[in-house]
Each structure stands twice: as structure tokens, then as C-alpha cells.
Coordinates of C-alpha atoms and ligand atoms in Angstrom, one line a residue:
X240 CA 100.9 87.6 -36.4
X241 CA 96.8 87.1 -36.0
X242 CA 95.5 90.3 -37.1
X243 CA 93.7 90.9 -33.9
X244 CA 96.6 91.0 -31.8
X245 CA 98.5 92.6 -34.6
X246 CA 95.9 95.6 -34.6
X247 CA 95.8 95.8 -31.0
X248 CA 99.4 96.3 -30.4
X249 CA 99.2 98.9 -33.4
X250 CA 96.9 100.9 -31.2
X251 CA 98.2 100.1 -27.8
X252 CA 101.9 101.0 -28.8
X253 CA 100.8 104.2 -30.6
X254 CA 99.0 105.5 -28.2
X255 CA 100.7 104.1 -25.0
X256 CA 97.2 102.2 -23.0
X257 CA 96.5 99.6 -21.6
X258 CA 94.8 96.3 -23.0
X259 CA 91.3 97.6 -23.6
X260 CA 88.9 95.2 -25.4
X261 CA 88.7 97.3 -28.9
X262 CA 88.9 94.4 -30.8
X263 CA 85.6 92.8 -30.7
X264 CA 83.6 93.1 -33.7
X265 CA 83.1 92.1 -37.0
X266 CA 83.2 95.2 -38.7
X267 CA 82.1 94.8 -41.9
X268 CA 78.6 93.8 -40.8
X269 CA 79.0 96.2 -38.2
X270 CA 78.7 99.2 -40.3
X271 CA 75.3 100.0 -42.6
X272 CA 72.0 98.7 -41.2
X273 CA 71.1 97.7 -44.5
X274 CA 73.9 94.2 -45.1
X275 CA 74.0 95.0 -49.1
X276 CA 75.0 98.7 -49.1
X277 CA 77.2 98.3 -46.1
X278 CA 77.5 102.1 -46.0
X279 CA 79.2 104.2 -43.4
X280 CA 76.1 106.5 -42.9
X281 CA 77.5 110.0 -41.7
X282 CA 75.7 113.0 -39.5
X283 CA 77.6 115.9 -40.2
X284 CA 77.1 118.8 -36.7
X285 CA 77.5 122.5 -38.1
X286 CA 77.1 122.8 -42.0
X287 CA 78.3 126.0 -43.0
X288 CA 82.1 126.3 -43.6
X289 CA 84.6 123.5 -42.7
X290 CA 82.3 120.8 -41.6
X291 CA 80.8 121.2 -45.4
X292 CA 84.1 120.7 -47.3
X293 CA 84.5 118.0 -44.6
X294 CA 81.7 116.5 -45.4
X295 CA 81.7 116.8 -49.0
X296 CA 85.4 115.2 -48.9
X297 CA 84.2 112.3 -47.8
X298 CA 81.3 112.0 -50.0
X299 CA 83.9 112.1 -52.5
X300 CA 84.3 107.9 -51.3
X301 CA 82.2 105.4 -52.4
X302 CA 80.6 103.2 -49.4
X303 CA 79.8 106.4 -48.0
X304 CA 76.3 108.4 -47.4
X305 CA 75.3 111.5 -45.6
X306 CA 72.0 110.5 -43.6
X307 CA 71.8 113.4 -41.0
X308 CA 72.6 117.1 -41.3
X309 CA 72.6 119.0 -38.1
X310 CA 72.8 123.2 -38.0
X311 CA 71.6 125.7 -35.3
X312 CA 71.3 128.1 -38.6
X313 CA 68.3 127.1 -40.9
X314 CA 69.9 129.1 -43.8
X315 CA 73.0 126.5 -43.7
X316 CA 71.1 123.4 -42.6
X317 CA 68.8 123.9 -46.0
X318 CA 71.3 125.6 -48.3
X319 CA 73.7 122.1 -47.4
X320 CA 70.4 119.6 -47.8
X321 CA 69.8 121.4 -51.0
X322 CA 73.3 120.4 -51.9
X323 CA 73.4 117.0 -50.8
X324 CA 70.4 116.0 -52.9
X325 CA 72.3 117.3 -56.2
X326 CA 75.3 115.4 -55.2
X327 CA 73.6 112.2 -53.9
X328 CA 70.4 112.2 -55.7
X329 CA 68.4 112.8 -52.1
X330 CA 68.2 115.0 -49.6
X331 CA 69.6 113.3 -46.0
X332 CA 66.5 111.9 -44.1
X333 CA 67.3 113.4 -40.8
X334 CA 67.4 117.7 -40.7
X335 CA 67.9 118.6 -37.0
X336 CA 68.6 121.9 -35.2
X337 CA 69.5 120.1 -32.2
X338 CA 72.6 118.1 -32.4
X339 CA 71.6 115.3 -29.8
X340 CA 69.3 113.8 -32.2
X341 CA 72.2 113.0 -34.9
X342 CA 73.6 111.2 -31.7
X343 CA 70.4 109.3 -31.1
X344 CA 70.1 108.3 -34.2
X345 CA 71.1 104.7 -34.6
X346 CA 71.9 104.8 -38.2
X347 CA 74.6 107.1 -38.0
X348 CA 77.9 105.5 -37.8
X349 CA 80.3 108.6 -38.0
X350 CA 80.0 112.0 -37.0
X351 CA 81.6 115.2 -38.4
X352 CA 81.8 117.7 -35.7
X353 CA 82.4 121.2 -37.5
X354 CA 81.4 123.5 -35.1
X355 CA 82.7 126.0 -33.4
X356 CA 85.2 125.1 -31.0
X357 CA 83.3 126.0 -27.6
X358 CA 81.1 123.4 -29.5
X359 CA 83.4 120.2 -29.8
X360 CA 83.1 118.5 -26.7
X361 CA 79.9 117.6 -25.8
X362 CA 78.9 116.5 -29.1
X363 CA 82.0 114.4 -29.2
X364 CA 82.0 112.8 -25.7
X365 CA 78.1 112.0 -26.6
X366 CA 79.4 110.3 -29.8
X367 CA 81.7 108.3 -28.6
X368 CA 79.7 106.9 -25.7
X369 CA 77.0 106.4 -28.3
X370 CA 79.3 104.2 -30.5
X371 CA 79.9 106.5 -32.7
X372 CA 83.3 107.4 -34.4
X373 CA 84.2 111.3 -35.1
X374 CA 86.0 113.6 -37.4
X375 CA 86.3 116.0 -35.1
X376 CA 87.7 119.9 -36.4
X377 CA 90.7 121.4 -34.8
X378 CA 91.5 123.2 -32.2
X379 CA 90.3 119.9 -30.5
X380 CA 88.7 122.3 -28.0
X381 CA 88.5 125.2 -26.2
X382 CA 90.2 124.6 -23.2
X383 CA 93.1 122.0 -21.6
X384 CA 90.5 120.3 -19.8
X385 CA 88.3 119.2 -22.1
X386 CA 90.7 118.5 -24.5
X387 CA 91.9 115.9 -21.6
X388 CA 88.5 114.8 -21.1
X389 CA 88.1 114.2 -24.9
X390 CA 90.9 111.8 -25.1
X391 CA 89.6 109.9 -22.1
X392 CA 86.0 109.7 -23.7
X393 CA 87.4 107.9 -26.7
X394 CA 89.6 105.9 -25.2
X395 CA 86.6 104.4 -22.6
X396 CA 84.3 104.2 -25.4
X397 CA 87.1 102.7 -28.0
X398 CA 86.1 104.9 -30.6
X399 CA 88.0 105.8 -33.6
X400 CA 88.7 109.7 -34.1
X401 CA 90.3 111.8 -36.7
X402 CA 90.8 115.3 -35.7
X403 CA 91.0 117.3 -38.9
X404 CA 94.7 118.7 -39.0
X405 CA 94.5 117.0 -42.1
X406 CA 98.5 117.8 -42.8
X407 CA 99.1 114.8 -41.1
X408 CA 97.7 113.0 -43.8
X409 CA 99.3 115.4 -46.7
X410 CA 102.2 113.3 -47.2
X411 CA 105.4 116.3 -48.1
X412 CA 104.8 117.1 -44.4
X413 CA 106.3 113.6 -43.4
X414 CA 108.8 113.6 -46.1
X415 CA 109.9 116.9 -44.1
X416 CA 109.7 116.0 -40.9
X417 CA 111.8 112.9 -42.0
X418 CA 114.0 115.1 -43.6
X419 CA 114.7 116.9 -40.1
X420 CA 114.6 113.7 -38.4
X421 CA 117.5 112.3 -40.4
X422 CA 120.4 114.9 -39.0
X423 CA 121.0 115.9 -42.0
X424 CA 120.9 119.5 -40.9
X425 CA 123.3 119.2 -37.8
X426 CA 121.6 120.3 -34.5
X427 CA 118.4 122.4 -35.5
X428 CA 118.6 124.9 -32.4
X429 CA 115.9 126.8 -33.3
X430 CA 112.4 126.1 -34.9
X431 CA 109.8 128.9 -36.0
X432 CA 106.5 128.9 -37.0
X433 CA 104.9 131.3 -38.0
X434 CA 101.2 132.4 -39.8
X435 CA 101.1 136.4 -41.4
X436 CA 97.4 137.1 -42.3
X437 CA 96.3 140.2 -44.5
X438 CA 92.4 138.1 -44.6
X439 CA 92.1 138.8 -40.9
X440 CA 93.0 142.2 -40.5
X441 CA 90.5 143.8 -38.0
X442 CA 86.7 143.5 -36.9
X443 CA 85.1 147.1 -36.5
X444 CA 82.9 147.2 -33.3
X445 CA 79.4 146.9 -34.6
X446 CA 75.9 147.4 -31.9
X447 CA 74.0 143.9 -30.7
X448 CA 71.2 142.8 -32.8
X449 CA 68.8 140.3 -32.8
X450 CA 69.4 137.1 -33.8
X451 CA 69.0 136.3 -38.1
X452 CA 65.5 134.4 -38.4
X453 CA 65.8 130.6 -38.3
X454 CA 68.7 130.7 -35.9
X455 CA 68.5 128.9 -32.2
X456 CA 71.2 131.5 -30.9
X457 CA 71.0 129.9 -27.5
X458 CA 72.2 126.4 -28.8
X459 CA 74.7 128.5 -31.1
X460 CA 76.0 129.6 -27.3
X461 CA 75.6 126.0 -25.6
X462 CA 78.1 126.3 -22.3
X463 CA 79.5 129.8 -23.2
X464 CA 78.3 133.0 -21.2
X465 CA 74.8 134.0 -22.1
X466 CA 75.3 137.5 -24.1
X467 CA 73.3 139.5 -26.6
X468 CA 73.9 138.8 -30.0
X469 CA 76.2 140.6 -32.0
X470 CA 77.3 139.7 -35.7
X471 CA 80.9 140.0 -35.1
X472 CA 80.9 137.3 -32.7
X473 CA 78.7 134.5 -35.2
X474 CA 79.9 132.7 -38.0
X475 CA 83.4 132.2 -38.8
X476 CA 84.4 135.7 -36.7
X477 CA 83.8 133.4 -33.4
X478 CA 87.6 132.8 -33.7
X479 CA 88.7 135.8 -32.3
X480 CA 86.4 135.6 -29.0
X481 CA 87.9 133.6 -26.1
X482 CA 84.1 132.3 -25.1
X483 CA 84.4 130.4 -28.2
X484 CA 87.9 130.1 -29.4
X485 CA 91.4 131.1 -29.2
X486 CA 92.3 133.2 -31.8
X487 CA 94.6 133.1 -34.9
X488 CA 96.8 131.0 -32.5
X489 CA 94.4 127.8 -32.2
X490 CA 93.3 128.1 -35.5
X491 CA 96.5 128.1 -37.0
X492 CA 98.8 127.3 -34.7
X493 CA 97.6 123.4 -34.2
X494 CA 98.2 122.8 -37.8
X495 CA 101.6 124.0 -37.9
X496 CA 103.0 124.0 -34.3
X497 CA 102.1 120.1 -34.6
X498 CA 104.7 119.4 -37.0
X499 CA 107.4 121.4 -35.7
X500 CA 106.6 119.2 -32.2
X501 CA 106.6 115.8 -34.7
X502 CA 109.5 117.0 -36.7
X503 CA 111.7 117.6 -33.5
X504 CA 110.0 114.4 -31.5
X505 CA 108.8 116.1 -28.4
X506 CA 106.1 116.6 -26.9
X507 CA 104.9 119.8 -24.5
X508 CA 107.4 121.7 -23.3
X509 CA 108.0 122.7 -19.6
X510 CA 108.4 126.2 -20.5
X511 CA 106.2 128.6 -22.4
X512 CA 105.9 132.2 -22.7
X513 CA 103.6 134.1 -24.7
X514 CA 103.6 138.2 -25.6
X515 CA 101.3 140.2 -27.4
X516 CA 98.0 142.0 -27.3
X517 CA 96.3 144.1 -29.8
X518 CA 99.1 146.1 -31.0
X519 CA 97.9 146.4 -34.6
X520 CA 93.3 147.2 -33.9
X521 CA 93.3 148.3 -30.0
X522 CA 89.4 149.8 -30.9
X523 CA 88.4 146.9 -33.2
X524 CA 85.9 144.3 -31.9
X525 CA 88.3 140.7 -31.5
X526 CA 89.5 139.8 -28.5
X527 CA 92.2 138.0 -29.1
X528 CA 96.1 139.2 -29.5
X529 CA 96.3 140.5 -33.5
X530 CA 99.9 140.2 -32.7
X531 CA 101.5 137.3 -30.4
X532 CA 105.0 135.7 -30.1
X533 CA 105.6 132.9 -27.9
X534 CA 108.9 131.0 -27.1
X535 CA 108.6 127.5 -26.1
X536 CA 111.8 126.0 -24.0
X537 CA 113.4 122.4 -25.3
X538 CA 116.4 120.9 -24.0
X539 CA 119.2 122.1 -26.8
X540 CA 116.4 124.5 -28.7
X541 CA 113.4 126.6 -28.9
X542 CA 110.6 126.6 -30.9
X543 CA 109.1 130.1 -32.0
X544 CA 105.6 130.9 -32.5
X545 CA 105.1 134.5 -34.1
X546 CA 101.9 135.5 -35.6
X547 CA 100.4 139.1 -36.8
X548 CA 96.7 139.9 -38.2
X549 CA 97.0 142.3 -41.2
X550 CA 100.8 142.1 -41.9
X551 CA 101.4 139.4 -44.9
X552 CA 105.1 139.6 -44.9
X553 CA 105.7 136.5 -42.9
X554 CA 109.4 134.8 -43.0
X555 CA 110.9 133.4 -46.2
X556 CA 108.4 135.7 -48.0
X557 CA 105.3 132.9 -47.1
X558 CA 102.3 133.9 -45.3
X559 CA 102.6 131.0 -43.2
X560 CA 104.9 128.0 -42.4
X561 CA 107.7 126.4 -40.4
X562 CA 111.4 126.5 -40.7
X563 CA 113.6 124.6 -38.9
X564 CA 117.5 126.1 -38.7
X565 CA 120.5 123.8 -38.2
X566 CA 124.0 124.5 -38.5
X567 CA 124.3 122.8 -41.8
X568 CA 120.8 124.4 -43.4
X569 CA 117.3 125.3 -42.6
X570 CA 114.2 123.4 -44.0
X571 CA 111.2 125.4 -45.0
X572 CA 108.1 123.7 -44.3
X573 CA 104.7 124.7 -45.8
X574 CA 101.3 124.1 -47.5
X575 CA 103.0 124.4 -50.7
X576 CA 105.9 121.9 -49.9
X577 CA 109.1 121.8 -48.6
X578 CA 112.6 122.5 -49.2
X579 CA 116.6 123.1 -47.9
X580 CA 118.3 125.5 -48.1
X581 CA 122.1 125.0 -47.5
X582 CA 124.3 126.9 -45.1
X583 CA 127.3 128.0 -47.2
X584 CA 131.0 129.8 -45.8
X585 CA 131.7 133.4 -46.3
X586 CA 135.0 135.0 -47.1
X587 CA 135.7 137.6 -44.1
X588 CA 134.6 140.9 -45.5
X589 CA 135.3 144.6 -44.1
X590 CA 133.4 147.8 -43.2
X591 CA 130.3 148.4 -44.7
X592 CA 129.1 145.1 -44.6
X593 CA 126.5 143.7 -47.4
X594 CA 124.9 140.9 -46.4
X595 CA 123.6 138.7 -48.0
X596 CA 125.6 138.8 -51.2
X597 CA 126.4 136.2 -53.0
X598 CA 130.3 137.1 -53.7
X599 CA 131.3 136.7 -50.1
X600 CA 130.2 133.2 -50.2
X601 CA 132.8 130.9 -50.9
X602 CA 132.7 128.5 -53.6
X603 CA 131.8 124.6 -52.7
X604 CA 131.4 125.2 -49.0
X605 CA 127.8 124.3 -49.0
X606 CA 127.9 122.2 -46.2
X607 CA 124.8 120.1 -47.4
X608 CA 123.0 119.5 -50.6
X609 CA 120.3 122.3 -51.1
X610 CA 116.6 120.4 -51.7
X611 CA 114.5 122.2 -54.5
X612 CA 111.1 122.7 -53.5
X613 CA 109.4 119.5 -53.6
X614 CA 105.6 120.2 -53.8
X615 CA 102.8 119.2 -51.8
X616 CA 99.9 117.0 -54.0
X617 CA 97.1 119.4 -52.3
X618 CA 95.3 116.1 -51.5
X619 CA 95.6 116.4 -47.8
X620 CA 92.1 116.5 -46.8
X621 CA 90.8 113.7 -49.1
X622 CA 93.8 111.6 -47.8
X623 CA 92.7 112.1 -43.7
X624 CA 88.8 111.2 -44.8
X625 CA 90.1 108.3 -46.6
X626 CA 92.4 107.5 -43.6
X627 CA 89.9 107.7 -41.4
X628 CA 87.4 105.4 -43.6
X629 CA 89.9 103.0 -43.7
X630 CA 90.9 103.5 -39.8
X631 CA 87.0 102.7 -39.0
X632 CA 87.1 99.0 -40.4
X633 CA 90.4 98.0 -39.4
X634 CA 90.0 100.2 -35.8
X635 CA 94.0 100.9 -36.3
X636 CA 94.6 104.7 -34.9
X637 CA 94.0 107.0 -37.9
X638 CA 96.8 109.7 -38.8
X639 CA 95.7 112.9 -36.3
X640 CA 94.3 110.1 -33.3
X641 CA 92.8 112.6 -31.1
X642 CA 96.2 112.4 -28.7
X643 CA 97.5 114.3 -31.0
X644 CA 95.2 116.9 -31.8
X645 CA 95.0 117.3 -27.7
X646 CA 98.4 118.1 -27.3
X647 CA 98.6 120.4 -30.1
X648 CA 96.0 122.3 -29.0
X649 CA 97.1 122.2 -25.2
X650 CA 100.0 124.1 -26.4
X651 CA 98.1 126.1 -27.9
X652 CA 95.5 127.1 -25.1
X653 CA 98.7 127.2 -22.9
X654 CA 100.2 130.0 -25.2
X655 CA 97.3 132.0 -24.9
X656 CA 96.9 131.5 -21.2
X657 CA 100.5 132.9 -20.6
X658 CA 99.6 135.7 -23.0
X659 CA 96.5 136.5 -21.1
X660 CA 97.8 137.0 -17.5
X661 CA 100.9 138.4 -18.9
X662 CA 103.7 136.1 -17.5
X663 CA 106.2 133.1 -18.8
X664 CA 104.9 129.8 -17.3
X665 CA 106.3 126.7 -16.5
X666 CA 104.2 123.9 -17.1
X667 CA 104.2 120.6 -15.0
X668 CA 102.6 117.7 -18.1
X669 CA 102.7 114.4 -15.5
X670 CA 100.0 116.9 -13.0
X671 CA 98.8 118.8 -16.2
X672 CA 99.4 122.0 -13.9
X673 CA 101.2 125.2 -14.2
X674 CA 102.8 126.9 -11.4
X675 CA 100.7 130.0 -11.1
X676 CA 97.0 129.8 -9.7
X677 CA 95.9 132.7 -11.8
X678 CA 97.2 130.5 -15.3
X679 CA 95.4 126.8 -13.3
X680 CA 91.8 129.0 -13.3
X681 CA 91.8 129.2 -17.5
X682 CA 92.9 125.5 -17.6
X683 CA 89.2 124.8 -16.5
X684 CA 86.1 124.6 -18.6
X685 CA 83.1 126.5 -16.9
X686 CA 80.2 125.5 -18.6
X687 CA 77.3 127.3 -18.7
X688 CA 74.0 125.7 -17.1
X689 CA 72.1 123.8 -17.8
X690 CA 74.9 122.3 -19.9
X691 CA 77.4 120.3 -18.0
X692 CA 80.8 119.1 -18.8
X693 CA 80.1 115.3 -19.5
X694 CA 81.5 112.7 -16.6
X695 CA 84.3 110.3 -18.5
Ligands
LIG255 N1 90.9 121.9 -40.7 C1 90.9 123.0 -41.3 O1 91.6 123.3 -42.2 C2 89.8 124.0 -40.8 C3 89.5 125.2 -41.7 C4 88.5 126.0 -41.2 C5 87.9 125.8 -40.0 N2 88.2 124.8 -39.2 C6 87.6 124.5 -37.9 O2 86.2 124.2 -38.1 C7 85.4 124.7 -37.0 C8 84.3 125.5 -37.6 O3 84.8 126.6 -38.3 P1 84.1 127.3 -39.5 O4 84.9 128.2 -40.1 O5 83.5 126.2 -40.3 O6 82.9 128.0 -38.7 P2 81.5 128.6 -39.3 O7 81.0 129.5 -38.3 O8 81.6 129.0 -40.7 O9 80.5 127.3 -39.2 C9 80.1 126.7 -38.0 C10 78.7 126.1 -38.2 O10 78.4 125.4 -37.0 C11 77.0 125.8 -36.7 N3 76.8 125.6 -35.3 C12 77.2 126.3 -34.2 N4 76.8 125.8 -33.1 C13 76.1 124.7 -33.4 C14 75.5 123.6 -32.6 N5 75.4 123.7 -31.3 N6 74.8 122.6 -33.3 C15 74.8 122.6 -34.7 N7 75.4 123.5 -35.4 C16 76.1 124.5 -34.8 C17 76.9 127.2 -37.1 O11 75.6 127.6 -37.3 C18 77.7 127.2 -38.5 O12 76.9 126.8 -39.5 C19 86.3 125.4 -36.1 O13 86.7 124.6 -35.0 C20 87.5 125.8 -37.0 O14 88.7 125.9 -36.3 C21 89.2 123.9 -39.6

């Protein structure tokens, strides 16, 4: 088949458009300014955590340069130049505060978006209409609607973008979801997932301060409320404040909710309700729930979502994973691989019961083979930078297209909603509506002026 055709049915199919005219270029003078080097020349948007190891993953590629480093926080944005030059030999040519001048600049091919998530749509949406393509981090966004408006930008802008639940290019989590796929474990009626964290136990309440020296703490805010600053709220604690985030729900949840939903080949599901609150730190500074279970309705099953800050003891003695239960066994799916384990008959026993021991079950009535842990290569985020590298010459859809990091994280903003108001929700996808009004408000986006939310 020509190749154009061939790689614009590859993204059509995948991601169900329309013929849009994506295939125009020749891409390999495209990329670089400079013909011989033929670089893709990267800005990387919020330094200090994940967009870093991001950014240093892909530096890990040859036919690959950093050129722009972007940071409201001149301790990061110096700390990471600093960095770059011992890696690269030079410091990147362009050191910005103000992330709209990574998207001005011409040079830049591909942006890294690693900041916080109240911070991944504008700079994305700019991007794209720019001609830019994105690793963008997960949760794609902070609420349903931009995460909407997201897709829609790359899609009119035919950009490329990798949203970094980089398990979708860690390959045991295929080889499990195939695994599932296959029937092997007779009808799976009930999937959990599930993250136990001891790291995130509790924020005490600490005063407002000023601002650290060097920091623009209004462009730190962007669209969220104006408030004082308080520590607790800044770097990497932003995740448990709902003007910036949602919570160990959206953090981990997309990662691992996403492959129960590809394991079991559905998408959102009409259904959700959430329960929780702040069970285990009612005084302590977060917002959101320390504690939350939600139940998510499918035809024939359920999926689970159960999470707890401070507790460790998550199912199947792991901190966090997913495990999918059929009649004939259940597959245990984490970061550290996968594997089955076998339902097996039990004689009938009498009063007191012991369960589970091991001389009740009967011999050779396992009713399927078990699967020893088969390990995970721990290359997964190496794997989605070189997928997306790869993605950005041949314009195919790379391995988390931005579809799905929008759903995931839909699901995940809808869990929290229902949480919030206190109620089980039904959820209508083809209108993108729930049935409550209360629910519709915290769909929305309200941006803070004189930011906007950008017109797609
Ligand atoms: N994929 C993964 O495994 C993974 C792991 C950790 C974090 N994350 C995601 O990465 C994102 C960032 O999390 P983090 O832990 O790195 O946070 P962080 O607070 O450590 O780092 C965010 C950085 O962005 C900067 N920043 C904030 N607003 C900015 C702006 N307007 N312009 C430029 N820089 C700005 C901050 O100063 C900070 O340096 C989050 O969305 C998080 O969910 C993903």
C-alpha cells in the first residue's frame, strides 16, 4: 500500500476521524533548522520533577537536543541548565520564565509539558497550533473540558502527542491485557485497582508566606483562583489541591485505571460512584479524599477503584496495581509484572472453617494453568520517548495518543466529581453530560483572567 495512505488509515482508524490532511510533509527536512544535524530540538515547560526525568529520557536518544528550558522557579530552571550543559556539553540557548516564548520559538520542534496539571492546557493548545508536537504529563488536565478541548486542538492542528502514562509503552502491560483479552480466565466480573501510599500520608496545615525568591508565583497560578502563597500547596504537594489537581486519584488512577479500561475493551462507563473524604487527616492541609472508593458500572462487571493515603497494605500485599478476577483465575497486574493465579476446587469442609488452606483444595482441579510472575523490563519511560520520536517522523499515533490519556483522565475527574457532591452519577458520553446540574458545574474549566480557555 503507498505509505501515505497506509499511515493515514493507521491514524484515521485508530483514532476514528475524518480525512484530515496530516500527511503533507517531508519530515525528515522538516525537523532541525540546521539540514546536517536534523535534530528534534526540544523546549522542555516546568523543570523540576517529572518533566526533568522526561526530559533527560529523551536526551538519552541520539538526534535529539534540548534548546529551551522553561520554569516559573529560577532555582529549577538554573539547577536543570546547569545539568544539561554536563550532559550535552552546553547549556540550552533559550532560559525562559514565561512559557509562551518556548512556543514562539521557531526552533523548537517538541515540547515537554511537565507542569502542574492546572498548567497543561494552555501550553498544549498553544503548541499544537504552533506546529509543535507534545509530551504532555498525565492527568491530561484538570478538568473534563479541557481535556475535550485538548483532543480537539490536536486533532485541528494535526499534531502528534504522547501523554506520559508511559505503561502503555512498558510492554508486560500488553502482554497482560492480552492475557485477559484471550478468555483464558472465563468471564472476569470484577476488576480492581487499587494504589496504597505510606509516601503520602498527611500535609500539616502550615501559615501563608511569601513567595521563595526567583519564583513568578502568579504564572505558578496561571487560570487557578488568586490566593496567598502557602508551601503546602507548591511543588509536588499541588496534587492534593483541587485548583490544581485531583488528588491521589488523577495521579495514579490514569496510569492504572487505563489498563483495566484497555484490558476489558471499554471505554467510560455510564455509571460511576465515588465515596470517601478525609477519613484518615480531617485537620491536615490536602484537600482531596485520603481515602476514596469508587465503583464503575459495565455490562456483565464492575471495575473497583480503592485508594488510601498512609495505609501500605494494598491487595495482593502490593502498594499498587490491578487484578482482574474471572471464574477460572485472577491476573495481577503491576509495575513489577504480571501474573495468574489459578482458581482451584475445595473439598467441602465443616465448622470452624480455615480458609485459605491448602488441604481443602483438591488435587488437579486448577482450572487454568497458574502464570509465574513474568517481570516488567522497567524500560517503560525510555520506550514512550522513543515511541514518540519515532511517532514524530512517521506521524503514526504514538502509544498513549492523547484520546487516550483524555478518557482516562475523564474517568478520573468524573470519580472525583461524584465524590465531591456526594452522590452516584450517571454519565451520558455521546452529550459528555451527567444527569445532575450540581456534577455539569465541575465539568467546566473557569479560568482565571486574564487567562482564557483557548478557542479550538
Ligand atoms: N508519568 C509519571 O509517571 C509522572 C510522575 C510524576 C509526576 N507526573 C506528572 O507531572 C506533572 C508535574 O508533576 P511534578 O511532580 O513534576 O511537579 P513539580 O511541582 O515537582 O514540578 C512542576 C514544575 O513546573 C513548574 N511550573 C509550574 N507552573 C509553571 C508554568 N506556568 N510555567 C513553567 N513552569 C511551571 C514548577 O515551578 C515546577 O518546577 C503532574 O501533572 C504530574 O501528575 C507524572
Amino acid at each position: 500500500m503507498d505509505r501515505r495512505i497506509f499511515l493515514k488509515k493507521t491514524i484515521i482508524s485508530a483514532a476514528g476521524l475524518s480525512v484530515t490532511p496530516l500527511i503533507h510533509h517531508n519530515y525528515s527536512a522538516l525537523y532541525g533548522q540546521d539540514a546536517p544535524s536534523n535534530k528534534i530540538k526540544i523546549g522542555l515547560i516546568g523543570c523540576r520533577n517529572q518533566g526533568w526525568s522526561n526530559l533527560k529520557t529523551f536526551l538519552q536518544y541520539p538526534g535529539v537536543e534540548c534548546i529551551s528550558l522553561c520554569d516559573v522557579d529560577d532555582e529549577w530552571l538554573y539547577q536543570r541548565a546547569a545539568e544539561i550543559e554536563k550532559i550535552a556539553g552546553k547549556k540550552p540557548p533559550q532560559l525562559v520564565k514565561d512559557w509562551r516564548r518556548v512556543i514562539d520559538n521557531k526552533d523548537v520542534d517538541m515540547v515537554i509539558i511537565g507542569t502542574p496539571d492546572h498548567w497543561h492546557c494552555l501550553p498544549l493548545v498553544a503548541a499544537c497550533e504552533a506546529g509543535k508536537d507534545v509530551y504532555v504529563e498525565k492527568p491530561l488536565a484538570n478538568s473534563i473540558e479541557e481535556c475535550d478541548l485538548m483532543v480537539k486542538a490536536t486533532r485541528k492542528y494535526n499534531r502528534i502527542v504522547q501523554v506520559g502514562q508511559w505503561q502503555r509503552s512498558d510492554p508486560h502491560w500488553d502482554e497482560a491485557a492480552a492475557y485477559v483479552q484471550s478468555g483464558k480466565l472465563g468471564q472476569v466480573r470484577t476488576v480492581k485497582v487499587w494504589a496504597y501510599q505510606t509516601s503520602k500520608w498527611t500535609l500539616p496545615v502550615v501559615p501563608d508566606s511569601t513567595p521563595p525568591a526567583g519564583v513568578d508565583y502568579d504564572m505558578w497560578l496561571g487560570p487557578a483562583p488568586k490566593r496567598h502563597f502557602n508551601q503546602n500547596r507548591f511543588h509536588y504537594n499541588f496534587r492534593f489541591f483541587w485548583d490544581y489537581a485531583g488528588g491521589l486519584m488523577a495521579d495514579w488512577g490514569v496510569h492504572l485505571l487505563d489498563y483495566a479500561m484497555k484490558a476489558m475493551n471499554v471505554g467510560l462507563p455510564s455509571y460511576v460512584y465515588g465515596a470517601g473524604g478525609k477519613f484518615g487527616y480531617p485537620d491536615d492541609a490536602m484537600e482531596t479524599p485520603d481515602t476514596l472508593m469508587a465503583t464503575y458500572r459495565y455490562p456483565g462487571f464492575n471495575i473497583i477503584w480503592d485508594h488510601a493515603c498512609g495505609i501500605g497494605n494494598g491487595l495482593f500485599d502490593r502498594r499498587e496495581g490491578v487484578a482482574f478476577f474471572g471464574e477460572n483465575g485472577t491476573l495481577l497486574l503491576t509495575r513489577q509484572g504480571w501474573e495468574v493465579i489459578p482458581e482451584q476446587a475445595v473439598n467441602s469442609r465443616s465448622f470452624p472453617y480455615c480458609y485459605p488452606c491448602d488441604s481443602e483444595k483438591k488435587p488437579n482441579t486448577l482450572r487454568i494453568d497458574p502464570v509465574a510472575i513474568r517481570k516488567g523490563g522497567g524500560k517503560g519511560l525510555y520506550l514512550h520517548a522513543g515511541n514518540l520520536l519515532n511517532c514524530i517522523k512517521t506521524r503514526e499515533l504514538p502509544n498513549c495518543d492523547i484520546a487516550i490519556g483524555a478518557e482516562v483522565a475523564k474517568l478520573s475527574h468524573m470519580t472525583n466529581i461524584s465524590c465531591r457532591i456526594g452522590t452516584a452519577l450517571n454519565w451520558d458520553n455521546d452529550k459528555g453530560v451527567f444527569d445532575n446540574k450540581e456534577a455539569n458545574r465541575l465539568i467546566k474549566a473557569n479560568y482565571r483572567e486574564p487567562w482564557k480557555l483557548p478557542k479550538v
